[in-house]
XYZ file of C-alpha atoms in Angstrom:
722
model
C -10.378 -31.641 -12.318
C -6.625 -31.530 -12.855
C -4.645 -28.915 -10.909
C -3.415 -25.818 -12.681
C -0.781 -26.763 -15.201
C -1.619 -30.487 -14.900
C -3.076 -32.931 -17.393
C -6.229 -34.981 -16.982
C -6.029 -38.633 -18.177
C -8.933 -41.013 -18.557
C -8.089 -44.336 -16.780
C -11.471 -45.929 -17.153
C -10.164 -48.211 -19.897
C -7.377 -49.482 -17.670
C -9.716 -50.004 -14.718
C -12.058 -51.978 -16.909
C -9.192 -54.360 -17.881
C -7.772 -56.238 -14.811
C -4.769 -57.620 -16.709
C -3.651 -54.155 -17.732
C -4.050 -52.985 -14.126
C -1.969 -55.912 -12.805
C 0.844 -55.236 -15.262
C 0.825 -51.544 -14.386
C 1.000 -52.388 -10.684
C 3.857 -54.833 -11.259
C 5.832 -52.271 -13.247
C 5.272 -49.616 -10.612
C 6.530 -51.943 -7.856
C 9.798 -52.616 -9.669
C 10.596 -49.069 -10.743
C 12.881 -47.166 -8.345
C 11.102 -43.946 -7.449
C 12.865 -40.809 -8.636
C 15.308 -42.529 -11.002
C 14.726 -41.013 -14.463
C 16.636 -41.638 -17.720
C 16.804 -37.918 -18.393
C 18.549 -37.154 -15.085
C 22.168 -36.056 -15.420
C 24.419 -39.131 -15.246
C 21.395 -41.203 -14.243
C 22.019 -44.676 -12.706
C 18.984 -45.839 -14.749
C 16.497 -48.466 -13.642
C 17.956 -51.923 -12.816
C 17.527 -54.837 -15.213
C 14.523 -56.927 -14.302
C 15.371 -60.378 -12.853
C 15.135 -63.169 -15.386
C 14.621 -65.970 -12.852
C 11.051 -67.067 -12.104
C 9.405 -65.738 -8.954
C 9.590 -69.221 -7.390
C 13.398 -69.112 -7.274
C 14.673 -68.660 -3.691
C 17.913 -66.874 -2.703
C 20.910 -69.168 -3.194
C 23.725 -69.664 -0.754
C 26.283 -69.343 -3.555
C 26.489 -69.374 -7.345
C 26.902 -73.119 -7.861
C 27.534 -74.648 -11.311
C 24.601 -76.107 -13.210
C 24.446 -79.827 -12.483
C 26.470 -79.437 -9.300
C 25.166 -82.685 -7.784
C 26.316 -84.696 -10.824
C 29.942 -83.654 -10.265
C 30.203 -86.183 -7.474
C 33.976 -86.526 -7.324
C 34.962 -84.824 -4.023
C 36.579 -81.386 -4.527
C 35.816 -81.297 -8.237
C 36.819 -77.882 -9.529
C 38.643 -76.962 -6.304
C 42.120 -77.186 -7.883
C 43.733 -79.251 -5.149
C 42.461 -82.765 -4.546
C 42.134 -84.467 -1.206
C 44.947 -86.801 -2.330
C 47.245 -83.797 -2.752
C 46.503 -82.493 0.727
C 47.086 -85.927 2.253
C 50.373 -86.326 0.372
C 51.611 -82.913 1.508
C 50.741 -83.621 5.138
C 52.687 -86.900 5.037
C 55.721 -85.526 3.169
C 56.549 -82.247 4.913
C 58.263 -82.942 8.248
C 57.458 -79.598 9.867
C 53.805 -79.803 8.812
C 53.441 -83.338 10.173
C 55.092 -82.392 13.467
C 52.701 -79.431 13.839
C 49.694 -81.715 13.238
C 50.902 -84.346 15.698
C 51.699 -81.697 18.323
C 48.183 -80.292 18.175
C 46.761 -83.810 18.384
C 48.932 -84.545 21.426
C 47.800 -81.346 23.136
C 44.126 -82.115 22.561
C 44.503 -85.742 23.586
C 45.873 -84.898 27.019
C 42.944 -82.639 27.907
C 40.452 -84.089 30.360
C 36.702 -83.815 29.755
C 33.415 -84.460 31.500
C 29.692 -84.734 30.914
C 27.881 -82.326 33.240
C 24.554 -80.527 33.755
C 24.107 -77.335 31.765
C 24.381 -74.081 33.695
C 20.981 -73.006 34.961
C 19.400 -76.462 34.740
C 18.048 -78.348 37.746
C 19.878 -81.530 36.742
C 22.305 -82.840 39.365
C 25.715 -84.474 38.906
C 24.344 -87.876 39.958
C 21.787 -87.998 37.114
C 22.107 -91.524 35.607
C 22.157 -90.080 32.079
C 25.485 -88.419 32.831
C 27.098 -91.773 33.562
C 25.446 -93.281 30.473
C 26.826 -90.546 28.229
C 30.262 -90.666 29.875
C 30.450 -94.414 29.251
C 29.342 -93.937 25.630
C 32.000 -91.349 24.807
C 34.752 -93.354 26.504
C 34.592 -95.572 23.388
C 32.647 -93.566 20.776
C 32.999 -96.095 17.946
C 33.076 -99.182 20.180
C 36.586 -99.913 18.875
C 38.877 -97.041 19.831
C 38.934 -95.188 23.125
C 38.322 -91.452 23.274
C 41.988 -90.586 22.666
C 42.309 -92.696 19.533
C 38.931 -91.577 18.180
C 39.765 -87.916 18.802
C 43.170 -88.176 17.078
C 41.530 -89.673 13.964
C 38.898 -86.910 13.977
C 41.568 -84.208 14.305
C 43.617 -85.758 11.472
C 40.720 -85.256 9.057
C 40.183 -81.751 10.405
C 43.776 -80.528 10.079
C 44.426 -82.146 6.689
C 41.027 -82.097 4.941
C 38.630 -80.145 7.171
C 36.061 -82.744 6.145
C 35.279 -84.611 9.401
C 32.577 -87.220 8.658
C 30.878 -89.193 11.413
C 28.385 -91.967 10.615
C 25.738 -92.608 13.269
C 25.441 -96.380 13.527
C 22.177 -97.517 15.112
C 21.281 -100.668 17.025
C 18.301 -102.892 16.254
C 16.013 -100.588 18.207
C 17.111 -97.575 16.117
C 19.081 -96.132 19.025
C 22.518 -94.614 18.555
C 25.057 -97.395 18.937
C 28.327 -95.778 17.883
C 29.916 -92.818 16.110
C 31.984 -94.256 13.279
C 34.512 -91.974 11.576
C 34.533 -92.140 7.775
C 37.307 -90.990 5.457
C 36.302 -87.401 4.714
C 37.940 -87.576 1.281
C 35.206 -89.997 0.141
C 32.260 -87.769 1.142
C 30.513 -85.527 -1.393
C 27.991 -83.019 0.061
C 25.026 -82.528 -2.255
C 22.885 -79.386 -2.251
C 19.263 -78.422 -2.776
C 17.981 -75.780 -5.177
C 19.097 -72.996 -2.815
C 22.671 -74.316 -2.495
C 22.098 -75.549 1.052
C 22.122 -78.963 2.674
C 18.954 -80.953 1.898
C 16.911 -81.877 4.954
C 15.978 -85.470 5.757
C 14.644 -87.708 4.321
C 16.341 -86.352 1.156
C 19.959 -87.461 0.684
C 22.438 -84.841 1.913
C 25.761 -86.657 1.308
C 27.149 -89.348 -0.955
C 30.108 -91.614 -0.305
C 32.143 -92.036 -3.474
C 33.928 -95.385 -3.656
C 36.093 -96.456 -6.616
C 35.077 -93.293 -8.415
C 31.303 -93.840 -8.294
C 28.561 -92.871 -5.802
C 28.103 -95.875 -3.530
C 25.940 -94.785 -0.554
C 23.532 -91.972 0.222
C 23.284 -90.416 3.683
C 20.675 -88.109 5.103
C 21.605 -85.276 7.446
C 20.290 -87.422 10.300
C 22.604 -90.314 9.406
C 25.898 -88.513 8.865
C 27.573 -85.604 10.610
C 29.687 -83.652 8.114
C 31.496 -81.067 10.227
C 34.025 -78.767 8.545
C 35.268 -76.236 11.117
C 36.275 -73.509 8.676
C 32.841 -73.019 7.080
C 32.483 -70.680 4.085
C 29.477 -69.371 2.145
C 30.781 -70.109 -1.348
C 31.209 -73.864 -0.915
C 29.931 -76.677 1.328
C 33.567 -77.755 1.853
C 35.890 -76.621 4.598
C 39.314 -74.977 4.344
C 41.906 -76.923 6.291
C 45.139 -75.517 7.800
C 47.115 -77.694 5.361
C 45.323 -76.166 2.370
C 45.886 -72.667 3.764
C 49.656 -73.115 3.626
C 49.754 -75.314 0.544
C 52.234 -73.135 -1.374
C 54.499 -72.757 1.649
C 54.462 -76.515 2.250
C 55.287 -77.138 -1.418
C 58.329 -74.882 -1.147
C 59.408 -76.514 2.130
C 59.225 -79.997 0.557
C 61.294 -78.916 -2.423
C 63.900 -77.254 -0.224
C 64.111 -80.405 1.901
C 64.544 -82.467 -1.277
C 67.316 -80.157 -2.428
C 69.039 -80.457 0.936
C 68.743 -84.242 0.787
C 70.468 -84.359 -2.589
C 73.414 -82.556 -0.992
C 74.124 -85.817 0.849
C 73.035 -88.257 -1.858
C 73.731 -86.817 -5.292
C 76.025 -83.817 -4.765
C 79.124 -83.465 -6.914
C 80.895 -80.460 -5.426
C 84.146 -81.299 -3.613
C 85.331 -79.632 -0.449
C 88.414 -78.417 -2.304
C 90.921 -78.957 -5.102
C 94.686 -79.396 -5.185
C 96.539 -77.485 -7.872
C 99.310 -79.513 -9.535
C 101.912 -78.511 -12.116
C 100.270 -77.729 -15.434
C 103.008 -79.679 -17.207
C 101.438 -82.971 -16.154
C 99.436 -84.884 -18.743
C 95.930 -86.376 -18.138
C 97.310 -89.856 -17.440
C 99.512 -88.470 -14.672
C 96.531 -86.647 -13.131
C 94.436 -89.820 -13.279
C 97.160 -91.955 -11.731
C 97.792 -89.528 -8.922
C 94.020 -89.144 -8.262
C 93.624 -92.934 -8.013
C 96.586 -93.128 -5.659
C 95.158 -90.370 -3.456
C 91.666 -91.900 -3.401
C 93.024 -95.317 -2.508
C 94.571 -93.848 0.603
C 91.096 -92.701 1.825
C 88.818 -95.551 0.773
C 86.183 -96.110 3.451
C 86.783 -92.707 5.050
C 85.048 -90.232 2.739
C 82.224 -90.327 0.219
C 83.248 -89.890 -3.403
C 81.745 -86.413 -3.549
C 83.916 -85.257 -0.681
C 87.242 -86.405 -2.169
C 89.585 -83.598 -3.102
C 90.355 -83.191 -6.774
C 93.686 -82.502 -8.465
C 93.769 -79.962 -11.269
C 96.543 -78.340 -13.269
C 97.378 -74.779 -12.330
C 99.107 -73.219 -9.357
C 101.948 -75.259 -8.039
C 101.822 -76.836 -4.569
C 98.576 -75.162 -3.480
C 95.162 -76.169 -2.155
C 91.925 -74.204 -2.666
C 88.982 -74.644 -0.298
C 85.533 -74.620 -1.948
C 82.938 -72.915 0.260
C 79.660 -74.867 0.353
C 76.341 -72.984 0.358
C 74.498 -73.003 3.707
C 72.058 -75.870 4.116
C 69.749 -73.818 6.329
C 69.148 -70.081 6.302
C 66.544 -67.509 7.338
C 64.163 -68.593 4.597
C 63.903 -72.036 6.173
C 62.957 -70.344 9.439
C 60.374 -68.252 7.612
C 58.770 -71.383 6.170
C 58.650 -72.936 9.641
C 57.089 -69.787 11.077
C 54.328 -69.742 8.438
C 53.462 -73.413 8.942
C 53.463 -73.101 12.743
C 51.351 -69.935 12.525
C 48.680 -71.822 10.575
C 48.353 -74.136 13.582
C 48.795 -71.365 16.214
C 51.979 -73.066 17.426
C 55.160 -71.284 18.545
C 58.008 -71.847 16.038
C 60.568 -72.030 18.855
C 61.733 -75.560 17.942
C 62.641 -74.553 14.396
C 64.068 -71.029 14.708
C 66.799 -69.240 16.600
C 65.700 -68.560 20.147
C 64.821 -65.118 21.467
C 65.157 -64.500 25.203
C 63.638 -67.192 27.354
C 60.871 -65.051 28.862
C 59.597 -63.958 25.439
C 59.707 -67.523 24.124
C 57.754 -68.883 27.099
C 55.160 -66.122 26.796
C 54.713 -66.815 23.082
C 54.442 -70.545 23.733
C 51.783 -70.123 26.415
C 49.806 -67.650 24.275
C 49.924 -69.973 21.256
C 48.857 -72.908 23.386
C 45.766 -71.141 24.668
C 44.825 -69.279 21.477
C 45.250 -72.339 19.260
C 43.479 -74.888 21.443
C 40.443 -72.876 22.462
C 38.769 -72.750 18.990
C 39.416 -76.460 18.432
C 38.031 -77.304 21.886
C 34.909 -75.287 21.152
C 34.454 -76.999 17.781
C 34.787 -80.533 19.254
C 32.424 -79.569 22.066
C 29.859 -78.446 19.458
C 29.983 -81.836 17.730
C 29.553 -83.780 20.989
C 26.795 -81.472 22.258
C 24.982 -81.983 18.942
C 24.972 -85.724 19.524
C 23.862 -85.330 23.153
C 21.038 -82.997 22.149
C 19.736 -84.597 18.933
C 20.474 -88.298 19.469
C 20.118 -88.706 23.222
C 17.502 -85.979 23.715
C 19.379 -84.498 26.705
C 18.841 -80.751 26.448
C 19.979 -80.163 30.024
C 23.364 -81.916 29.761
C 26.535 -80.843 27.982
C 30.092 -81.886 27.168
C 32.784 -79.757 28.830
C 36.562 -79.652 28.896
C 38.235 -79.630 32.283
C 40.772 -76.856 32.960
C 39.475 -74.933 29.965
C 40.837 -71.634 31.247
C 44.334 -72.765 32.112
C 46.326 -75.499 30.407
C 49.484 -75.446 32.538
C 48.826 -77.432 35.774
C 51.207 -75.202 37.731
C 49.417 -72.026 36.642
C 46.036 -73.680 37.241
C 47.136 -74.470 40.821
C 48.217 -70.859 41.328
C 44.845 -69.599 40.105
C 43.055 -72.010 42.411
C 45.216 -70.771 45.330
C 44.416 -67.125 44.540
C 40.690 -67.886 44.387
C 40.929 -69.662 47.731
C 42.818 -66.753 49.355
C 40.303 -64.214 48.070
C 37.256 -66.163 49.191
C 36.014 -66.960 45.693
C 35.870 -70.669 46.536
C 35.924 -72.614 49.800
C 38.567 -75.127 50.846
C 36.259 -78.043 50.168
C 35.403 -76.696 46.721
C 39.105 -76.586 45.916
C 39.556 -80.127 47.196
C 36.594 -81.275 45.133
C 38.228 -79.874 41.974
C 41.298 -81.975 42.762
C 39.204 -85.097 43.452
C 39.970 -85.090 47.205
C 37.641 -85.785 50.118
C 36.173 -82.737 51.914
C 37.279 -81.492 55.335
C 34.837 -81.408 58.197
C 34.026 -78.145 59.957
C 35.411 -74.947 58.402
C 36.058 -76.590 55.021
C 32.739 -75.230 53.712
C 33.125 -71.772 55.276
C 33.932 -68.979 52.814
C 36.661 -66.602 53.941
C 39.865 -64.707 53.185
C 43.477 -65.681 53.842
C 45.233 -62.696 55.408
C 48.515 -62.080 57.214
C 46.609 -62.461 60.448
C 45.228 -65.852 59.366
C 41.889 -67.050 58.048
C 39.062 -64.481 58.225
C 35.592 -65.943 57.711
C 33.235 -63.954 55.501
C 30.232 -62.755 57.506
C 26.794 -64.319 57.348
C 23.595 -62.266 57.415
C 23.421 -62.833 61.187
C 26.998 -61.549 61.586
C 26.201 -58.382 59.613
C 23.119 -57.696 61.727
C 25.088 -58.237 64.931
C 27.900 -55.956 63.688
C 25.406 -53.171 62.983
C 24.035 -53.511 66.514
C 27.575 -53.449 67.913
C 28.505 -50.342 65.928
C 25.387 -48.537 67.139
C 26.261 -49.472 70.703
C 29.827 -48.263 70.233
C 28.708 -44.908 68.890
C 26.217 -44.523 71.740
C 28.920 -45.280 74.292
C 31.214 -42.691 72.707
C 28.482 -40.092 72.755
C 27.579 -40.801 76.371
C 31.203 -40.379 77.420
C 31.498 -36.880 75.920
C 31.394 -33.819 78.171
C 28.084 -31.928 78.115
C 29.561 -28.878 76.385
C 31.211 -30.813 73.517
C 29.941 -32.154 70.241
C 30.137 -35.951 70.591
C 31.306 -36.564 67.045
C 33.994 -33.891 67.063
C 35.229 -34.662 70.533
C 35.282 -38.377 70.518
C 35.029 -40.200 67.163
C 37.922 -42.542 66.521
C 40.489 -39.823 66.172
C 43.870 -40.802 67.641
C 47.206 -39.241 68.315
C 49.858 -39.706 65.650
C 51.681 -43.021 65.548
C 53.960 -44.097 62.710
C 51.919 -46.556 60.622
C 55.082 -48.144 59.190
C 56.247 -49.323 62.641
C 53.425 -51.860 63.012
C 54.559 -55.521 62.840
C 52.468 -56.221 59.723
C 53.981 -53.170 57.975
C 57.536 -54.205 58.933
C 56.934 -57.695 57.576
C 55.490 -56.372 54.301
C 58.294 -53.821 53.954
C 60.929 -56.512 54.294
C 59.206 -58.770 51.749
C 58.808 -55.937 49.215
C 62.424 -54.771 49.639
C 63.839 -58.308 49.185
C 61.636 -58.996 46.145
C 62.533 -55.752 44.383
C 66.225 -56.203 45.213
C 66.244 -59.670 43.636
C 64.427 -58.397 40.548
C 66.874 -55.510 40.173
C 69.873 -57.864 40.459
C 68.570 -60.057 37.625
C 67.579 -57.062 35.521
C 71.013 -55.446 35.905
C 72.732 -58.642 34.800
C 70.497 -59.045 31.730
C 70.743 -55.366 30.768
C 74.542 -55.514 30.934
C 74.515 -58.660 28.766
C 72.272 -56.980 26.205
C 74.536 -53.929 26.089
C 77.588 -56.112 25.526
C 75.792 -57.876 22.678
C 74.878 -54.685 20.843
C 76.910 -53.916 17.744
C 77.597 -50.314 18.764
C 81.256 -50.098 19.779
C 83.424 -47.018 19.789
C 82.907 -43.668 21.422
C 79.957 -41.505 20.642
C 80.038 -38.229 18.794
C 81.182 -35.223 20.723
C 77.946 -33.384 20.116
C 75.653 -33.605 23.149
C 72.430 -33.929 21.120
C 73.745 -36.811 19.016
C 74.939 -38.593 22.149
C 71.512 -38.228 23.723
C 69.810 -39.585 20.620
C 72.144 -42.563 20.532
C 71.578 -43.227 24.219
C 67.823 -43.061 23.708
C 68.011 -45.506 20.819
C 70.090 -47.962 22.848
C 67.867 -47.673 25.936
C 64.708 -48.165 23.879
C 66.131 -51.398 22.415
C 66.865 -52.904 25.852
C 64.387 -55.556 27.001
C 63.456 -54.988 30.665
C 61.387 -58.181 30.907
C 62.758 -58.997 34.390
C 60.916 -56.005 35.876
C 57.605 -57.738 35.259
C 58.443 -59.897 38.274
C 57.907 -56.840 40.510
C 54.216 -57.758 40.446
C 55.097 -60.556 42.896
C 54.902 -57.942 45.674
C 51.085 -57.989 45.281
C 50.978 -60.730 47.893
C 52.748 -58.560 50.521
C 50.621 -55.557 49.561
C 47.468 -57.657 49.847
C 48.429 -59.028 53.296
C 49.231 -55.594 54.682
C 46.216 -53.823 53.187
C 43.862 -56.541 54.440
C 45.440 -56.425 57.908
C 45.031 -52.627 58.050
C 41.434 -52.870 56.798
C 40.649 -55.459 59.466
C 42.273 -53.324 62.179
C 40.337 -50.212 61.059
C 37.041 -52.091 61.189
C 37.897 -53.641 64.548
C 38.492 -50.170 65.978
C 34.930 -49.318 64.970
C 33.482 -52.448 66.563
C 32.974 -54.190 63.229
C 34.163 -57.768 63.133
C 34.297 -60.204 60.211
C 33.479 -57.510 57.638
C 36.632 -57.708 55.494
C 35.879 -58.254 51.804
C 38.005 -58.570 48.648
C 38.457 -54.821 48.063
C 41.990 -54.737 49.440
C 43.025 -57.750 47.369
C 41.618 -56.162 44.202
C 43.532 -52.964 44.911
C 46.790 -54.816 45.582
C 46.650 -56.792 42.319
C 45.805 -53.738 40.222
C 48.360 -51.537 41.956
C 51.164 -54.102 41.504
C 50.422 -54.281 37.765
C 50.498 -50.486 37.506
C 53.742 -50.397 39.474
C 55.430 -52.664 36.906
C 54.732 -50.100 34.182
C 55.855 -47.172 36.347
C 59.120 -48.854 37.372
C 59.835 -49.979 33.796
C 59.324 -46.479 32.383
C 61.378 -44.765 35.095
C 64.156 -47.366 34.791
C 64.365 -46.818 31.041
C 64.611 -43.044 31.629
C 67.449 -43.607 34.098
C 69.220 -45.870 31.609
C 69.041 -43.168 28.933
C 70.833 -40.766 31.265
C 73.383 -43.376 32.377
C 74.171 -44.417 28.786
C 74.400 -40.807 27.566
C 76.784 -39.917 30.390
C 78.789 -43.101 29.924
C 79.198 -42.621 26.178
C 80.805 -39.266 26.897
C 83.570 -41.030 28.796
C 83.813 -44.524 27.338
C 82.170 -46.933 24.865
C 79.102 -49.158 25.222
C 81.132 -51.974 26.774
C 82.285 -49.590 29.467
C 78.706 -48.566 30.108
C 77.743 -52.235 30.481
C 80.370 -52.659 33.193
C 78.841 -49.757 35.168
C 75.226 -50.987 35.055
C 75.428 -53.200 38.151
C 76.300 -50.134 40.277
C 73.764 -47.814 38.673
C 71.088 -46.314 40.919
C 68.358 -47.751 38.651
C 69.168 -51.238 40.019
C 70.535 -50.260 43.435
C 69.482 -51.436 46.935
C 68.805 -47.778 47.745
C 66.140 -47.585 45.071
C 64.649 -50.908 46.194
C 64.451 -49.500 49.746
C 62.704 -46.349 48.515
C 60.173 -48.446 46.603
C 59.585 -50.618 49.679
C 59.021 -47.516 51.863
C 56.576 -45.983 49.406
C 54.643 -49.153 48.588
C 54.300 -50.087 52.276
C 52.830 -46.635 52.902
C 50.469 -47.056 49.940
C 49.243 -50.445 51.224
C 48.746 -48.977 54.696
C 46.819 -45.946 53.427
C 44.637 -47.861 51.001
C 43.875 -50.581 53.542
C 42.586 -47.934 55.952
C 40.594 -46.273 53.148
C 38.931 -49.583 52.217
C 38.002 -50.089 55.853
C 36.267 -46.723 55.923
C 34.406 -47.543 52.688
C 33.131 -50.814 54.172
C 32.022 -49.012 57.321
C 30.134 -46.419 55.296
C 28.414 -49.180 53.313
C 27.199 -50.581 56.652
C 25.524 -47.269 57.444
C 28.138 -45.628 59.676
C 28.615 -41.871 59.245
C 32.368 -41.648 58.963
C 34.985 -39.129 57.822
C 38.751 -39.213 57.517
C 41.463 -36.874 58.812
C 45.148 -36.468 57.920
C 47.629 -36.666 60.829
C 51.096 -35.294 60.137
C 54.219 -35.939 62.162
C 56.847 -33.635 63.610
C 58.946 -32.200 60.780
C 56.352 -32.974 58.125
C 56.639 -31.230 54.763
C 54.403 -28.214 53.907
C 52.216 -30.389 51.657
C 51.381 -32.798 54.500
C 50.896 -29.920 56.958
C 48.332 -28.393 54.615
C 46.523 -31.736 54.360
C 46.403 -31.953 58.183
C 44.996 -28.438 58.518
C 42.044 -29.445 56.322
C 40.569 -31.378 59.270
C 37.954 -34.157 58.841
C 36.674 -34.557 55.257
C 34.304 -36.944 53.540
C 35.961 -40.300 52.780
C 35.306 -39.984 49.036
C 36.887 -36.502 48.908
C 40.562 -35.773 48.292
C 42.899 -33.806 50.536
C 44.244 -30.408 49.391
C 47.180 -31.983 47.518
C 44.812 -34.291 45.563
C 45.595 -37.439 47.567
C 42.792 -39.797 48.548
C 44.877 -41.165 51.415
C 48.490 -41.422 52.547
C 51.210 -41.245 51.353
C 51.484 -37.870 49.685
C 55.022 -38.439 48.424
C 57.889 -40.949 48.728
C 59.050 -41.601 52.311
C 55.890 -39.974 53.677
C 55.199 -41.241 57.214
C 51.880 -39.458 57.773
C 48.708 -41.394 58.499
C 44.956 -40.945 58.192
C 42.455 -41.672 60.944
C 38.729 -42.310 60.961
C 36.268 -39.890 62.550
C 32.804 -41.262 63.373
C 29.890 -38.838 63.619
C 26.325 -39.236 64.831
């Protein structure tokens, strides 16, 4: 029975007819529930698909008869021939291509076991694959083969590699084919047909000549897109820009070959007749035959008497030429430094290094993918891969610095570093991991060393407790609490202080010189307005425009900070009977702190410059301010000394704190206590009155450890408790 208000319908006729039921079910499946024509502004039901149910989703909307349009790049607008012609006509474009090819060619490579596999470096397959790729096509070596591959990538993005087999159907060579002759065919879904169906055709003399399956030919565009099987090369990306550059170069060439504008004209009396002008012109030209081109000979015209008028030639190169060079270089991730006016040297070098890394990495990864595909599919080696050497760092000098840092921090051993350089290993300690500190080499502890250190620390605490008077608490009476001694008087601290002071002084000297040069080069001469607010705004604008790139070199003090912090950490652990427990915590702190210090010094220096410039503009002009910069406090030895005092104290305090953290990780119950000195400030006195606190807690002023302020000579000590 139908519910109240409902309607009862007899469906027995539909149930008795299966075809009617099927159609009703099909209609119900397609209808979007809740969408009604009578709804206000209804979206209505979608149009039913007209394609048969057997049609699969297509990769893109390809033209009907796509595979019959076998001429490569049909319908793409720009033929392969156009791209090739552009790449061989535009000087800047060709130089960019050759530069990238040179950079890739010089990179070293290797065949190695995949990470996580059990394969060893002496696996005979590694040598077999290395020998194969030394001459991939059995004609050219790796460098020549790679350059040809990259040429097709940069110009056409249609790299095509034919897998030539030997008589036993084994891969014999990888022969490069001209990518402009390859036409990728598609299946009914718009994707590459799988073998044994043909996937590519080589078009020779305008007709399909050879079919290739996907197993026979590698067609590897790097810039893959969904709407076409073809790639999108860097040359095609800047096609319009390259066209303009070629036409500008042609125009500039005609200046020297077909120009007709003289450098100037002589005005002669207007009473002369044409024959007199012609005779005098011939006489003048005869005096300069062999010296000047015809277009550069001065002309004589009637007009002003006894006068010469210079004709100004248009510039042959302007900012637009630089813009074209920038666009082309950007397409190849190359710095445009060779084609544009130079910025400061530091900025140019940074841009060059960034472009080198950012531009090469994707190409390296793409080439690696092609080689790994061959290793995997054609040699069946799933546990072996192709790898570039020095992938992370291109510059050998920087790579050596990184290797040195890793060695100092215990990331690699000495023999591992020598192995990377192809040198024979050292006997003895060459395989021992350790840290390089100011006190020398400190070996990282083994499990036996850690166990022995724990036993030694327990014995030390027991001895301390046994030596305490009966009426005293052992921990409070005896721990490792000491009388105050100036932490900055230790030899390691004095050495670090001297190194930091000298480094900062040298950086300030260079920065002062460059800041003064920048001020002199600014087009803001004349005295400032009398109004104080306007003067401050002008000073702020000038200071904000100054490049303080030299101050980045302050980070070089991280080495001195690292040495001192590690030395203090080692001394703190030694006092607790813990030997060989130093880890990389101090080094990590030093590197991070030095980077933060660069930002702090840069910001504070800029603030000081604003004040100096504002005060100077009240008395003189910007050139006068530039002359005063060398003596300004912002770049003075006094400020360098203050920074050295403060940073030495920071390294000392953090080194001691890291030592306490290591001791706590080893199970020692330890606290810290602030020791002030005679004449200490109220802030430090309050910290000292707090007594022993947990090592992860902060003192009353919010400090985790010393110093509390610049030129603070307080220290913290460790207090061991049972």
